[in-house]
Amino acid sequence: MSTDMTKVVVTGLGATTPLGGDVATTWAGSLAGESGISTIEEEWAARLPVRIAGRLRVEPSAVIDRVQARRLDRCEQIALIAAREAWADAGQPDIAPERLAVVVGTGTGGALSMLGQDDILESSGARRVSPHTVPMLMPNGPAAWVSIELGARAGAHTPVSACASGAEAIAMGLDLIRLGRADMVVAGGAEACIHPLPLAGFAQAKAHSTRNDAPQEASRPFDTDRDGFVIGEGAALVVLERADLAAARAARVHAVLAGAGVTSDAHHITAAHQEGQIRAMRCALASAGLAPRDVQHVHAHATSTRKGDLTEAESIVAAIGVHPAVTATKSMTGHLFGAAGALGALAAILALREGVVPATRNLEHLDPQVKLDVVAGRPRRGAFTTALTNSFGFGGHNASLVFTTEPA
């Protein structure tokens, strides 16, 4: 185990998701088994084979200043919203700027701005393109804006690792503190890319659910009738800090970030590989100084694809066993890509803090090949003290995080 000086705790939580505009409503929606997935009503969706998505419950325009919003991509806007909530939840700590870092991962960054401004260029010419285009489209934009907002000068980093980005950001935050490069890190992920192009691309790849007639039933991890993920948007950020500093300022501790494991498959650009996933989980446990038997809860990556869910289920059995209570909240939010790992981490932290694991929505018939204790029907209560989260992305990116409760 790490020493007290390098023990890292979570003192702030922030989010805006398809279930709610903040952490409290997102968590309440998860426990209630709500769905944030709906039909895309815009005309552009009519010509697509996929017409469903997990859209934000609260529009950023209801929170972000109008003038500032015009200069920010949607992904940057929601990163700021989540960062402000997390920072306020941490008590707006007084910390030297040179000891505060930011790590915000994303899969596509400002894709909406890039595609939108390209449309303007093609239809109206270069003079109509926004002068803010490049800062809006660059993937490091969310991290940069959060660092400016908070005055963080110990580094502003952007892991771009597809669907593992948010979890890798939190793992990087752990490393920055353990290596002494920062005392506090605001870390997580943001994603906003609900647009015809990615929807068409995922449909062509047979990765996205086409259950257009029943959007709330479309995302069904581990179910025999799953037919693909559902694209979602949102942001989730946490405040990490040295445990001794948190204790000195009497901060509320939500959980301990005990360990992290980051690996790569070097196997296939889209197909997952068990070896890399297993190694990520084992590395995370080794980093935390824990054994597989210590894990009581697993927040699965579980996107609702035929092959992906089964590969992960087999990897969990091999790395940890069949004993943990497993859940998959993408059944309610859809797949937030670069923000998914951070939102999964937030769900695991709250499960430990509140002693309850949300049920996996739409799990009516567990795939008989999935040999896991998947929570379904209703939330499961218990004295959970250790949770592991998984995040896997195209390109063979694997990230697992281990959280524990603060010792009494």
mmCIF file with all atom_site columns, C-alpha atoms in Angstrom, residues 20 92 97 114 130 143 160 175 209-210 228 341 343 351 356 376 401:
data_model
loop_
_atom_site.group_PDB
_atom_site.id
_atom_site.type_symbol
_atom_site.label_atom_id
_atom_site.label_alt_id
_atom_site.label_comp_id
_atom_site.label_asym_id
_atom_site.label_entity_id
_atom_site.label_seq_id
_atom_site.pdbx_PDB_ins_code
_atom_site.Cartn_x
_atom_site.Cartn_y
_atom_site.Cartn_z
_atom_site.occupancy
_atom_site.B_iso_or_equiv
_atom_site.pdbx_formal_charge
_atom_site.auth_seq_id
_atom_site.auth_comp_id
_atom_site.auth_asym_id
_atom_site.auth_atom_id
_atom_site.pdbx_PDB_model_num
ATOM 1  C CA . GLY A 1 20  ? -29.261 14.765 -14.829 1.00 0.00 ? 20  GLY A CA 1
ATOM 2  C CA . GLN A 1 92  ? -13.179 25.304 -3.331  1.00 0.00 ? 92  GLN A CA 1
ATOM 3  C CA . PRO A 1 97  ? -1.721  27.128 -8.484  1.00 0.00 ? 97  PRO A CA 1
ATOM 4  C CA . MET A 1 114 ? -15.029 21.025 -36.508 1.00 0.00 ? 114 MET A CA 1
ATOM 5  C CA . SER A 1 130 ? -15.555 31.543 -36.553 1.00 0.00 ? 130 SER A CA 1
ATOM 6  C CA . ALA A 1 143 ? -8.619  20.536 -20.088 1.00 0.00 ? 143 ALA A CA 1
ATOM 7  C CA . VAL A 1 160 ? -7.190  10.753 -26.027 1.00 0.00 ? 160 VAL A CA 1
ATOM 8  C CA . ASP A 1 175 ? 0.315   9.245  -10.895 1.00 0.00 ? 175 ASP A CA 1
ATOM 9  C CA . SER A 1 209 ? -28.087 -0.393 -31.620 1.00 0.00 ? 209 SER A CA 1
ATOM 10 C CA . THR A 1 210 ? -30.783 0.157  -34.228 1.00 0.00 ? 210 THR A CA 1
ATOM 11 C CA . GLY A 1 228 ? -24.980 -2.617 -29.866 1.00 0.00 ? 228 GLY A CA 1
ATOM 12 C CA . GLY A 1 341 ? -14.685 5.855  -17.685 1.00 0.00 ? 341 GLY A CA 1
ATOM 13 C CA . LEU A 1 343 ? -18.763 8.478  -15.137 1.00 0.00 ? 343 LEU A CA 1
ATOM 14 C CA . ALA A 1 351 ? -21.784 2.885  -4.637  1.00 0.00 ? 351 ALA A CA 1
ATOM 15 C CA . VAL A 1 356 ? -25.741 0.482  -2.854  1.00 0.00 ? 356 VAL A CA 1
ATOM 16 C CA . ALA A 1 376 ? -30.565 -6.535 -12.181 1.00 0.00 ? 376 ALA A CA 1
ATOM 17 C CA . LEU A 1 401 ? -9.374  1.844  -11.409 1.00 0.00 ? 401 LEU A CA 1
#
